[in-house]
PDB file of C-alpha atoms and ligand atoms in Angstrom:
ATOM      1  CA  UNK A  56     223.426 111.778 115.672  1.00  0.00           C
ATOM      2  CA  UNK A  57     225.889 114.734 116.766  1.00  0.00           C
ATOM      3  CA  UNK A  58     229.489 114.651 117.451  1.00  0.00           C
ATOM      4  CA  UNK A  59     229.475 115.176 120.612  1.00  0.00           C
ATOM      5  CA  UNK A  60     227.098 112.192 121.324  1.00  0.00           C
ATOM      6  CA  UNK A  61     229.263 110.325 119.183  1.00  0.00           C
ATOM      7  CA  UNK A  62     232.185 111.221 121.423  1.00  0.00           C
ATOM      8  CA  UNK A  63     230.044 110.650 124.834  1.00  0.00           C
ATOM      9  CA  UNK A  64     229.102 106.749 123.362  1.00  0.00           C
ATOM     10  CA  UNK A  65     232.941 106.141 122.481  1.00  0.00           C
ATOM     11  CA  UNK A  66     234.436 107.449 125.754  1.00  0.00           C
ATOM     12  CA  UNK A  67     231.607 105.180 127.771  1.00  0.00           C
ATOM     13  CA  UNK A  68     232.853 102.585 125.461  1.00  0.00           C
ATOM     14  CA  UNK A  69     236.372 103.007 126.346  1.00  0.00           C
ATOM     15  CA  UNK A  70     235.414 103.354 129.794  1.00  0.00           C
ATOM     16  CA  UNK A  71     233.691  99.960 129.717  1.00  0.00           C
ATOM     17  CA  UNK A  72     236.734  98.220 127.960  1.00  0.00           C
ATOM     18  CA  UNK A  73     239.296  99.556 130.782  1.00  0.00           C
ATOM     19  CA  UNK A  74     236.937  98.463 133.168  1.00  0.00           C
ATOM     20  CA  UNK A  75     236.514  95.116 131.782  1.00  0.00           C
ATOM     21  CA  UNK A  76     240.750  95.451 131.180  1.00  0.00           C
ATOM     22  CA  UNK A  77     240.800  95.829 135.064  1.00  0.00           C
ATOM     23  CA  UNK A  78     238.296  93.315 136.086  1.00  0.00           C
ATOM     24  CA  UNK A  79     240.441  90.853 134.446  1.00  0.00           C
ATOM     25  CA  UNK A  80     243.716  91.907 135.605  1.00  0.00           C
ATOM     26  CA  UNK A  81     243.997  93.202 139.676  1.00  0.00           C
ATOM     27  CA  UNK A  82     245.220  90.795 142.153  1.00  0.00           C
ATOM     28  CA  UNK A  83     245.055  92.210 145.704  1.00  0.00           C
ATOM     29  CA  UNK A  84     248.061  90.448 146.741  1.00  0.00           C
ATOM     30  CA  UNK A  85     249.951  92.476 144.202  1.00  0.00           C
ATOM     31  CA  UNK A  86     249.283  95.480 146.256  1.00  0.00           C
ATOM     32  CA  UNK A  87     248.699  94.501 149.426  1.00  0.00           C
ATOM     33  CA  UNK A  88     249.199  91.407 152.142  1.00  0.00           C
ATOM     34  CA  UNK A  89     245.381  90.018 152.183  1.00  0.00           C
ATOM     35  CA  UNK A  90     243.753  89.742 155.609  1.00  0.00           C
ATOM     36  CA  UNK A  91     241.271  86.753 157.238  1.00  0.00           C
ATOM     37  CA  UNK A  92     238.507  88.259 158.532  1.00  0.00           C
ATOM     38  CA  UNK A  93     238.458  85.769 161.065  1.00  0.00           C
ATOM     39  CA  UNK A  94     241.932  86.363 162.108  1.00  0.00           C
ATOM     40  CA  UNK A  95     241.850  87.556 165.740  1.00  0.00           C
ATOM     41  CA  UNK A  96     244.474  90.125 164.535  1.00  0.00           C
ATOM     42  CA  UNK A  97     242.424  91.462 162.202  1.00  0.00           C
ATOM     43  CA  UNK A  98     242.840  95.088 163.215  1.00  0.00           C
ATOM     44  CA  UNK A  99     246.508  94.946 162.897  1.00  0.00           C
ATOM     45  CA  UNK A 100     246.195  93.378 159.253  1.00  0.00           C
ATOM     46  CA  UNK A 101     244.046  95.813 158.314  1.00  0.00           C
ATOM     47  CA  UNK A 102     246.289  98.705 159.649  1.00  0.00           C
ATOM     48  CA  UNK A 103     249.200  97.297 157.972  1.00  0.00           C
ATOM     49  CA  UNK A 104     247.381  96.947 154.376  1.00  0.00           C
ATOM     50  CA  UNK A 105     246.123 100.591 154.909  1.00  0.00           C
ATOM     51  CA  UNK A 106     249.773 101.656 155.560  1.00  0.00           C
ATOM     52  CA  UNK A 107     251.162  99.442 152.294  1.00  0.00           C
ATOM     53  CA  UNK A 108     248.372 101.232 150.271  1.00  0.00           C
ATOM     54  CA  UNK A 109     249.517 104.315 151.135  1.00  0.00           C
ATOM     55  CA  UNK A 110     252.809 104.463 151.044  1.00  0.00           C
ATOM     56  CA  UNK A 111     252.585 102.867 147.347  1.00  0.00           C
ATOM     57  CA  UNK A 112     249.655 105.686 146.690  1.00  0.00           C
ATOM     58  CA  UNK A 113     251.973 108.319 146.020  1.00  0.00           C
ATOM     59  CA  UNK A 114     252.752 106.904 142.524  1.00  0.00           C
ATOM     60  CA  UNK A 115     249.036 106.058 142.440  1.00  0.00           C
ATOM     61  CA  UNK A 116     247.861 102.920 141.152  1.00  0.00           C
ATOM     62  CA  UNK A 117     247.630 103.395 137.105  1.00  0.00           C
ATOM     63  CA  UNK A 118     246.826  99.921 136.459  1.00  0.00           C
ATOM     64  CA  UNK A 119     243.557 100.602 138.717  1.00  0.00           C
ATOM     65  CA  UNK A 120     242.608 103.662 137.622  1.00  0.00           C
ATOM     66  CA  UNK A 121     244.039 105.402 141.044  1.00  0.00           C
ATOM     67  CA  UNK A 122     245.775 108.550 140.330  1.00  0.00           C
ATOM     68  CA  UNK A 123     249.018 109.806 142.030  1.00  0.00           C
ATOM     69  CA  UNK A 124     248.296 111.354 145.411  1.00  0.00           C
ATOM     70  CA  UNK A 125     251.865 112.447 146.419  1.00  0.00           C
ATOM     71  CA  UNK A 126     252.257 115.221 145.291  1.00  0.00           C
ATOM     72  CA  UNK A 127     248.776 115.522 144.034  1.00  0.00           C
ATOM     73  CA  UNK A 128     247.386 118.201 141.837  1.00  0.00           C
ATOM     74  CA  UNK A 129     244.335 119.596 142.797  1.00  0.00           C
ATOM     75  CA  UNK A 130     242.909 121.677 140.415  1.00  0.00           C
ATOM     76  CA  UNK A 131     239.783 123.600 142.614  1.00  0.00           C
ATOM     77  CA  UNK A 132     239.435 123.598 146.494  1.00  0.00           C
ATOM     78  CA  UNK A 133     237.387 125.660 148.297  1.00  0.00           C
ATOM     79  CA  UNK A 134     236.906 125.548 152.074  1.00  0.00           C
ATOM     80  CA  UNK A 135     233.107 126.626 152.456  1.00  0.00           C
ATOM     81  CA  UNK A 136     232.257 129.484 154.105  1.00  0.00           C
ATOM     82  CA  UNK A 137     231.168 128.828 157.924  1.00  0.00           C
ATOM     83  CA  UNK A 138     229.595 130.724 160.231  1.00  0.00           C
ATOM     84  CA  UNK A 139     231.982 132.354 162.623  1.00  0.00           C
ATOM     85  CA  UNK A 140     234.794 132.734 159.901  1.00  0.00           C
ATOM     86  CA  UNK A 141     232.545 134.291 157.271  1.00  0.00           C
ATOM     87  CA  UNK A 142     235.190 134.037 154.918  1.00  0.00           C
ATOM     88  CA  UNK A 143     235.309 132.017 151.770  1.00  0.00           C
ATOM     89  CA  UNK A 144     238.663 130.404 150.540  1.00  0.00           C
ATOM     90  CA  UNK A 145     239.232 128.915 147.384  1.00  0.00           C
ATOM     91  CA  UNK A 146     242.643 127.571 145.779  1.00  0.00           C
ATOM     92  CA  UNK A 147     243.284 126.603 142.232  1.00  0.00           C
ATOM     93  CA  UNK A 148     246.375 125.006 140.700  1.00  0.00           C
ATOM     94  CA  UNK A 149     247.512 123.670 143.963  1.00  0.00           C
ATOM     95  CA  UNK A 150     249.916 120.956 144.485  1.00  0.00           C
ATOM     96  CA  UNK A 151     249.199 118.700 148.068  1.00  0.00           C
ATOM     97  CA  UNK A 152     252.256 117.102 149.395  1.00  0.00           C
ATOM     98  CA  UNK A 153     252.359 114.920 152.476  1.00  0.00           C
ATOM     99  CA  UNK A 154     249.835 112.064 152.444  1.00  0.00           C
ATOM    100  CA  UNK A 155     252.388 108.944 151.127  1.00  0.00           C
ATOM    101  CA  UNK A 156     254.249 109.727 154.882  1.00  0.00           C
ATOM    102  CA  UNK A 157     251.090 108.990 156.481  1.00  0.00           C
ATOM    103  CA  UNK A 158     251.205 106.435 159.527  1.00  0.00           C
ATOM    104  CA  UNK A 159     248.653 104.599 159.860  1.00  0.00           C
ATOM    105  CA  UNK A 160     248.624 104.475 163.694  1.00  0.00           C
ATOM    106  CA  UNK A 161     246.060 101.630 164.217  1.00  0.00           C
ATOM    107  CA  UNK A 162     242.634 100.436 162.692  1.00  0.00           C
ATOM    108  CA  UNK A 163     239.221  99.380 164.316  1.00  0.00           C
ATOM    109  CA  UNK A 164     237.768  97.704 161.668  1.00  0.00           C
ATOM    110  CA  UNK A 165     234.087  95.287 161.638  1.00  0.00           C
ATOM    111  CA  UNK A 166     234.205  93.701 158.209  1.00  0.00           C
ATOM    112  CA  UNK A 167     230.209  92.030 158.644  1.00  0.00           C
ATOM    113  CA  UNK A 168     229.236  95.685 159.353  1.00  0.00           C
ATOM    114  CA  UNK A 169     231.306  97.257 156.796  1.00  0.00           C
ATOM    115  CA  UNK A 170     233.227  99.617 158.893  1.00  0.00           C
ATOM    116  CA  UNK A 171     236.997 100.374 158.664  1.00  0.00           C
ATOM    117  CA  UNK A 172     238.354 103.192 161.206  1.00  0.00           C
ATOM    118  CA  UNK A 173     241.571 104.327 161.407  1.00  0.00           C
ATOM    119  CA  UNK A 174     243.738 106.601 163.262  1.00  0.00           C
ATOM    120  CA  UNK A 175     246.468 108.064 161.140  1.00  0.00           C
ATOM    121  CA  UNK A 176     249.176 111.119 161.562  1.00  0.00           C
ATOM    122  CA  UNK A 177     250.184 112.886 158.390  1.00  0.00           C
ATOM    123  CA  UNK A 178     253.773 114.449 159.675  1.00  0.00           C
ATOM    124  CA  UNK A 179     253.579 117.254 157.058  1.00  0.00           C
ATOM    125  CA  UNK A 180     251.194 118.136 154.946  1.00  0.00           C
ATOM    126  CA  UNK A 181     251.942 121.190 152.503  1.00  0.00           C
ATOM    127  CA  UNK A 182     249.614 123.009 150.380  1.00  0.00           C
ATOM    128  CA  UNK A 183     250.653 125.519 148.005  1.00  0.00           C
ATOM    129  CA  UNK A 184     248.780 127.132 144.644  1.00  0.00           C
ATOM    130  CA  UNK A 185     246.932 129.855 143.517  1.00  0.00           C
ATOM    131  CA  UNK A 186     244.430 131.603 146.162  1.00  0.00           C
ATOM    132  CA  UNK A 187     241.380 133.996 146.460  1.00  0.00           C
ATOM    133  CA  UNK A 188     240.043 135.051 149.826  1.00  0.00           C
ATOM    134  CA  UNK A 189     237.440 136.949 150.927  1.00  0.00           C
ATOM    135  CA  UNK A 190     235.303 138.048 154.326  1.00  0.00           C
ATOM    136  CA  UNK A 191     236.515 138.328 157.793  1.00  0.00           C
ATOM    137  CA  UNK A 192     239.027 136.419 159.934  1.00  0.00           C
ATOM    138  CA  UNK A 193     238.463 136.723 163.371  1.00  0.00           C
ATOM    139  CA  UNK A 194     236.873 140.059 163.203  1.00  0.00           C
ATOM    140  CA  UNK A 195     239.388 141.361 160.530  1.00  0.00           C
ATOM    141  CA  UNK A 196     238.530 141.988 157.094  1.00  0.00           C
ATOM    142  CA  UNK A 197     240.746 139.963 154.757  1.00  0.00           C
ATOM    143  CA  UNK A 198     240.820 140.032 150.954  1.00  0.00           C
ATOM    144  CA  UNK A 199     243.574 139.093 148.193  1.00  0.00           C
ATOM    145  CA  UNK A 200     244.521 136.670 145.523  1.00  0.00           C
ATOM    146  CA  UNK A 201     247.803 135.227 144.621  1.00  0.00           C
ATOM    147  CA  UNK A 202     250.206 132.977 145.833  1.00  0.00           C
ATOM    148  CA  UNK A 203     249.909 131.069 148.845  1.00  0.00           C
ATOM    149  CA  UNK A 204     251.732 127.901 150.705  1.00  0.00           C
ATOM    150  CA  UNK A 205     250.486 126.560 153.523  1.00  0.00           C
ATOM    151  CA  UNK A 206     252.691 124.026 156.218  1.00  0.00           C
ATOM    152  CA  UNK A 207     250.492 121.669 158.570  1.00  0.00           C
ATOM    153  CA  UNK A 208     252.499 120.001 161.145  1.00  0.00           C
ATOM    154  CA  UNK A 209     251.725 116.808 162.719  1.00  0.00           C
ATOM    155  CA  UNK A 210     247.665 116.218 161.681  1.00  0.00           C
ATOM    156  CA  UNK A 211     246.093 113.580 163.626  1.00  0.00           C
ATOM    157  CA  UNK A 212     242.653 112.326 162.661  1.00  0.00           C
ATOM    158  CA  UNK A 213     240.270 109.535 162.436  1.00  0.00           C
ATOM    159  CA  UNK A 214     239.080 108.059 159.026  1.00  0.00           C
ATOM    160  CA  UNK A 215     235.930 106.310 159.254  1.00  0.00           C
ATOM    161  CA  UNK A 216     234.735 104.611 156.176  1.00  0.00           C
ATOM    162  CA  UNK A 217     231.334 103.118 155.453  1.00  0.00           C
ATOM    163  CA  UNK A 218     230.696 100.615 153.221  1.00  0.00           C
ATOM    164  CA  UNK A 219     228.152  97.814 151.542  1.00  0.00           C
ATOM    165  CA  UNK A 220     228.375  94.764 149.963  1.00  0.00           C
ATOM    166  CA  UNK A 221     227.531  95.266 145.902  1.00  0.00           C
ATOM    167  CA  UNK A 222     226.995  92.823 143.754  1.00  0.00           C
ATOM    168  CA  UNK A 223     228.820  92.871 139.975  1.00  0.00           C
ATOM    169  CA  UNK A 224     228.745  90.059 137.725  1.00  0.00           C
ATOM    170  CA  UNK A 225     228.266  87.721 140.280  1.00  0.00           C
ATOM    171  CA  UNK A 226     230.593  88.721 142.864  1.00  0.00           C
ATOM    172  CA  UNK A 227     230.524  90.256 145.777  1.00  0.00           C
ATOM    173  CA  UNK A 228     232.704  93.693 146.125  1.00  0.00           C
ATOM    174  CA  UNK A 229     233.038  96.427 148.921  1.00  0.00           C
ATOM    175  CA  UNK A 230     231.071  99.536 147.701  1.00  0.00           C
ATOM    176  CA  UNK A 231     232.208 102.252 150.207  1.00  0.00           C
ATOM    177  CA  UNK A 232     229.743 104.764 150.359  1.00  0.00           C
ATOM    178  CA  UNK A 233     231.025 107.247 153.290  1.00  0.00           C
ATOM    179  CA  UNK A 234     233.914 108.344 154.569  1.00  0.00           C
ATOM    180  CA  UNK A 235     233.907 110.883 157.488  1.00  0.00           C
ATOM    181  CA  UNK A 236     237.517 112.923 158.385  1.00  0.00           C
ATOM    182  CA  UNK A 237     237.751 113.613 162.036  1.00  0.00           C
ATOM    183  CA  UNK A 238     240.970 115.888 162.769  1.00  0.00           C
ATOM    184  CA  UNK A 239     241.756 115.367 166.754  1.00  0.00           C
ATOM    185  CA  UNK A 240     241.105 119.208 168.493  1.00  0.00           C
ATOM    186  CA  UNK A 241     244.671 119.469 170.127  1.00  0.00           C
ATOM    187  CA  UNK A 242     245.636 118.758 166.152  1.00  0.00           C
ATOM    188  CA  UNK A 243     247.509 120.044 164.278  1.00  0.00           C
ATOM    189  CA  UNK A 244     250.759 120.631 166.207  1.00  0.00           C
ATOM    190  CA  UNK A 245     251.740 123.975 163.908  1.00  0.00           C
ATOM    191  CA  UNK A 246     250.574 125.476 161.086  1.00  0.00           C
ATOM    192  CA  UNK A 247     252.588 128.111 158.718  1.00  0.00           C
ATOM    193  CA  UNK A 248     250.759 130.240 155.849  1.00  0.00           C
ATOM    194  CA  UNK A 249     252.187 132.457 153.722  1.00  0.00           C
ATOM    195  CA  UNK A 250     249.778 134.444 151.435  1.00  0.00           C
ATOM    196  CA  UNK A 251     251.411 137.045 148.766  1.00  0.00           C
ATOM    197  CA  UNK A 252     249.299 139.442 147.200  1.00  0.00           C
ATOM    198  CA  UNK A 253     247.056 140.000 150.014  1.00  0.00           C
ATOM    199  CA  UNK A 254     244.734 143.619 150.050  1.00  0.00           C
ATOM    200  CA  UNK A 255     245.932 144.195 146.610  1.00  0.00           C
ATOM    201  CA  UNK A 256     249.558 143.582 147.426  1.00  0.00           C
ATOM    202  CA  UNK A 257     249.427 146.387 149.815  1.00  0.00           C
ATOM    203  CA  UNK A 258     253.164 145.238 151.632  1.00  0.00           C
ATOM    204  CA  UNK A 259     252.601 146.363 154.671  1.00  0.00           C
ATOM    205  CA  UNK A 260     248.895 145.073 155.536  1.00  0.00           C
ATOM    206  CA  UNK A 261     250.243 141.949 154.017  1.00  0.00           C
ATOM    207  CA  UNK A 262     252.487 141.167 156.148  1.00  0.00           C
ATOM    208  CA  UNK A 263     251.216 142.052 159.185  1.00  0.00           C
ATOM    209  CA  UNK A 264     247.737 139.590 158.066  1.00  0.00           C
ATOM    210  CA  UNK A 265     250.738 137.037 157.394  1.00  0.00           C
ATOM    211  CA  UNK A 266     251.830 137.537 160.932  1.00  0.00           C
ATOM    212  CA  UNK A 267     248.304 137.832 162.323  1.00  0.00           C
ATOM    213  CA  UNK A 268     247.317 134.508 160.701  1.00  0.00           C
ATOM    214  CA  UNK A 269     250.669 132.613 161.832  1.00  0.00           C
ATOM    215  CA  UNK A 270     250.309 133.655 165.492  1.00  0.00           C
ATOM    216  CA  UNK A 271     246.563 133.082 165.289  1.00  0.00           C
ATOM    217  CA  UNK A 272     246.795 129.958 163.452  1.00  0.00           C
ATOM    218  CA  UNK A 273     245.267 127.655 166.244  1.00  0.00           C
ATOM    219  CA  UNK A 274     241.712 130.166 166.271  1.00  0.00           C
ATOM    220  CA  UNK A 275     241.712 129.890 162.354  1.00  0.00           C
ATOM    221  CA  UNK A 276     242.065 126.160 161.957  1.00  0.00           C
ATOM    222  CA  UNK A 277     239.509 125.472 164.861  1.00  0.00           C
ATOM    223  CA  UNK A 278     237.017 127.645 162.298  1.00  0.00           C
ATOM    224  CA  UNK A 279     238.254 125.947 159.019  1.00  0.00           C
ATOM    225  CA  UNK A 280     238.232 122.118 160.476  1.00  0.00           C
ATOM    226  CA  UNK A 281     234.785 121.554 159.025  1.00  0.00           C
ATOM    227  CA  UNK A 282     235.774 122.599 155.638  1.00  0.00           C
ATOM    228  CA  UNK A 283     239.156 120.843 155.741  1.00  0.00           C
ATOM    229  CA  UNK A 284     237.458 117.487 157.080  1.00  0.00           C
ATOM    230  CA  UNK A 285     234.973 118.086 154.391  1.00  0.00           C
ATOM    231  CA  UNK A 286     237.781 118.235 151.623  1.00  0.00           C
ATOM    232  CA  UNK A 287     239.633 115.140 152.815  1.00  0.00           C
ATOM    233  CA  UNK A 288     235.945 113.347 152.671  1.00  0.00           C
ATOM    234  CA  UNK A 289     235.654 114.824 148.947  1.00  0.00           C
ATOM    235  CA  UNK A 290     238.974 114.098 147.756  1.00  0.00           C
ATOM    236  CA  UNK A 291     239.339 110.622 149.484  1.00  0.00           C
ATOM    237  CA  UNK A 292     236.424 108.758 149.359  1.00  0.00           C
ATOM    238  CA  UNK A 293     236.200 108.763 145.261  1.00  0.00           C
ATOM    239  CA  UNK A 294     239.790 107.402 145.247  1.00  0.00           C
ATOM    240  CA  UNK A 295     239.191 104.735 148.255  1.00  0.00           C
ATOM    241  CA  UNK A 296     236.181 103.671 146.170  1.00  0.00           C
ATOM    242  CA  UNK A 297     238.195 103.340 142.883  1.00  0.00           C
ATOM    243  CA  UNK A 298     240.496 101.400 144.627  1.00  0.00           C
ATOM    244  CA  UNK A 299     238.388  98.768 146.373  1.00  0.00           C
ATOM    245  CA  UNK A 300     236.268  98.503 143.178  1.00  0.00           C
ATOM    246  CA  UNK A 301     239.015  96.307 141.618  1.00  0.00           C
ATOM    247  CA  UNK A 302     238.566  93.854 144.080  1.00  0.00           C
ATOM    248  CA  UNK A 303     236.226  91.386 144.606  1.00  0.00           C
ATOM    249  CA  UNK A 304     235.471  90.479 148.552  1.00  0.00           C
ATOM    250  CA  UNK A 305     236.505  87.240 148.902  1.00  0.00           C
ATOM    251  CA  UNK A 306     240.001  88.752 147.612  1.00  0.00           C
ATOM    252  CA  UNK A 307     239.927  91.397 150.636  1.00  0.00           C
ATOM    253  CA  UNK A 308     239.283  88.720 152.919  1.00  0.00           C
ATOM    254  CA  UNK A 309     240.383  85.482 151.580  1.00  0.00           C
ATOM    255  CA  UNK A 310     238.049  83.397 153.474  1.00  0.00           C
ATOM    256  CA  UNK A 311     234.723  85.393 152.491  1.00  0.00           C
TER     257      UNK A 311
HETATM  258  C1  NAG B 419     246.875  86.437 142.693  1.00  0.00           C
HETATM  259  O1  NAG B 419     248.109  85.830 143.466  1.00  0.00           O
HETATM  260  C2  NAG B 419     248.416  84.795 144.395  1.00  0.00           C
HETATM  261  C3  NAG B 419     250.106  85.345 144.623  1.00  0.00           C
HETATM  262  O2  NAG B 419     250.903  85.404 143.538  1.00  0.00           O
HETATM  263  C4  NAG B 419     248.187  83.954 143.315  1.00  0.00           C
HETATM  264  O3  NAG B 419     247.779  82.611 144.382  1.00  0.00           O
HETATM  265  C5  NAG B 419     246.834  83.934 142.549  1.00  0.00           C
HETATM  266  O4  NAG B 419     246.123  82.675 141.817  1.00  0.00           O
HETATM  267  C6  NAG B 419     246.159  84.990 141.966  1.00  0.00           C
HETATM  268  N1  NAG B 419     244.759  85.138 141.555  1.00  0.00           N
HETATM  269  C7  NAG B 419     244.351  85.522 140.984  1.00  0.00           C
HETATM  270  C8  NAG B 419     242.910  85.526 140.413  1.00  0.00           C
HETATM  271  O5  NAG B 419     244.932  85.691 139.526  1.00  0.00           O
HETATM  272  C1  NAG B 420     247.132 126.443 136.329  1.00  0.00           C
HETATM  273  O1  NAG B 420     248.400 125.561 135.697  1.00  0.00           O
HETATM  274  C2  NAG B 420     248.175 125.601 134.321  1.00  0.00           C
HETATM  275  C3  NAG B 420     248.993 124.514 134.031  1.00  0.00           C
HETATM  276  O2  NAG B 420     250.383 124.551 134.479  1.00  0.00           O
HETATM  277  C4  NAG B 420     248.014 126.897 133.658  1.00  0.00           C
HETATM  278  O3  NAG B 420     248.378 127.070 132.557  1.00  0.00           O
HETATM  279  C5  NAG B 420     247.370 127.819 134.152  1.00  0.00           C
HETATM  280  O4  NAG B 420     247.762 129.148 133.727  1.00  0.00           O
HETATM  281  C6  NAG B 420     247.446 128.221 135.903  1.00  0.00           C
HETATM  282  N1  NAG B 420     246.274 128.585 136.503  1.00  0.00           N
HETATM  283  C7  NAG B 420     246.401 129.486 137.136  1.00  0.00           C
HETATM  284  C8  NAG B 420     245.564 130.648 137.883  1.00  0.00           C
HETATM  285  O5  NAG B 420     247.713 130.059 137.666  1.00  0.00           O
HETATM  286  C1  NAG B 421     234.196 103.654 163.614  1.00  0.00           C
HETATM  287  O1  NAG B 421     234.200 105.479 164.190  1.00  0.00           O
HETATM  288  C2  NAG B 421     232.662 105.884 163.921  1.00  0.00           C
HETATM  289  C3  NAG B 421     232.568 106.926 164.043  1.00  0.00           C
HETATM  290  O2  NAG B 421     233.434 107.929 164.930  1.00  0.00           O
HETATM  291  C4  NAG B 421     232.015 105.211 165.229  1.00  0.00           C
HETATM  292  O3  NAG B 421     230.905 105.524 165.389  1.00  0.00           O
HETATM  293  C5  NAG B 421     232.054 103.402 164.973  1.00  0.00           C
HETATM  294  O4  NAG B 421     231.863 102.859 166.514  1.00  0.00           O
HETATM  295  C6  NAG B 421     233.399 103.159 165.140  1.00  0.00           C
HETATM  296  N1  NAG B 421     233.450 101.687 164.440  1.00  0.00           N
HETATM  297  C7  NAG B 421     234.611 100.806 165.227  1.00  0.00           C
HETATM  298  C8  NAG B 421     234.313  99.444 164.624  1.00  0.00           C
HETATM  299  O5  NAG B 421     235.561 101.167 165.863  1.00  0.00           O
HETATM  300  C1  NAG B 422     255.953 130.297 150.910  1.00  0.00           C
HETATM  301  O1  NAG B 422     255.772 131.542 150.489  1.00  0.00           O
HETATM  302  C2  NAG B 422     256.812 131.856 150.221  1.00  0.00           C
HETATM  303  C3  NAG B 422     256.775 133.626 149.902  1.00  0.00           C
HETATM  304  O2  NAG B 422     256.508 133.354 148.431  1.00  0.00           O
HETATM  305  C4  NAG B 422     258.150 131.590 150.847  1.00  0.00           C
HETATM  306  O3  NAG B 422     259.128 132.651 150.723  1.00  0.00           O
HETATM  307  C5  NAG B 422     258.576 130.162 151.345  1.00  0.00           C
HETATM  308  O4  NAG B 422     259.387 129.695 151.069  1.00  0.00           O
HETATM  309  C6  NAG B 422     257.392 129.422 150.894  1.00  0.00           C
HETATM  310  N1  NAG B 422     257.383 128.052 152.055  1.00  0.00           N
HETATM  311  C7  NAG B 422     257.420 127.050 151.931  1.00  0.00           C
HETATM  312  C8  NAG B 422     257.268 125.851 152.742  1.00  0.00           C
HETATM  313  O5  NAG B 422     256.946 126.838 150.455  1.00  0.00           O
END
């Protein structure tokens, strides 16, 4: 057997041990106030629970295998090229701040269909890291590489989670299968960007482009929105899945 294969098996074994340890330890009421699916105020109960999870998510839930979310280190992030924008933008080594201050305004849930919708506001979301950009932004060519920061104010969005019932070791679980983020059309309220090192470090062109980006952020955000939404989906779904897989359904809704 090769060393590589040995390591893989060893890692799988360790992973299994961790899962077993988690399965034995997790108790939802240590993290949030559980709801009853027949509660006439179920939406409000789930809203409150989601708010509790988000507030605690800053530090993560190491005992549940959920990493710290605020600040979060994202090694690689690409905003996909979209038609009108014709630009590819990627970040490496980025730090994202602000998720822990998310306000969950309302929830609309259907525990039978396994649909969990949340209306949230992220008051301030700041990304900084090393960027690479190439393409066109509204008609103007843009290229560059260097440090960048982007600060969004008041991102209003819907998070729609769907799932299905899954059975593990004779227990029913909620397996989340999809997240759809939809950012409201009139949000965010403001965006400020700063890209160092645009156009090979040409200061005049770089300053001009930064001013242009800050003045035209509404149009740019409109074009970037699908990519930004998809990046929220890709980032948050696995974390939500990881959290939920620790708790049998009967713990989520203590009357099921
Ligand atoms: C979880 O915690 C609650 C409240 O502390 C307790 O009543 C319940 O027995 C615990 N459940 C498990 C499975 O440990
Ligand atoms: C990313 O961060 C790591 C650790 O902080 C560092 O070693 C690496 O050089 C950084 N990469 C870039 C492209 O800055
Ligand atoms: C949740 O949101 C989705 C997508 O907007 C929508 O189709 C669905 O009807 C909503 N469900 C509930 C229970 O609000
Ligand atoms: C963004 O970067 C610029 C230039 O490096 C810096 O002056 C500014 O303070 C940074 N803003 C934030 C919010 O980090």
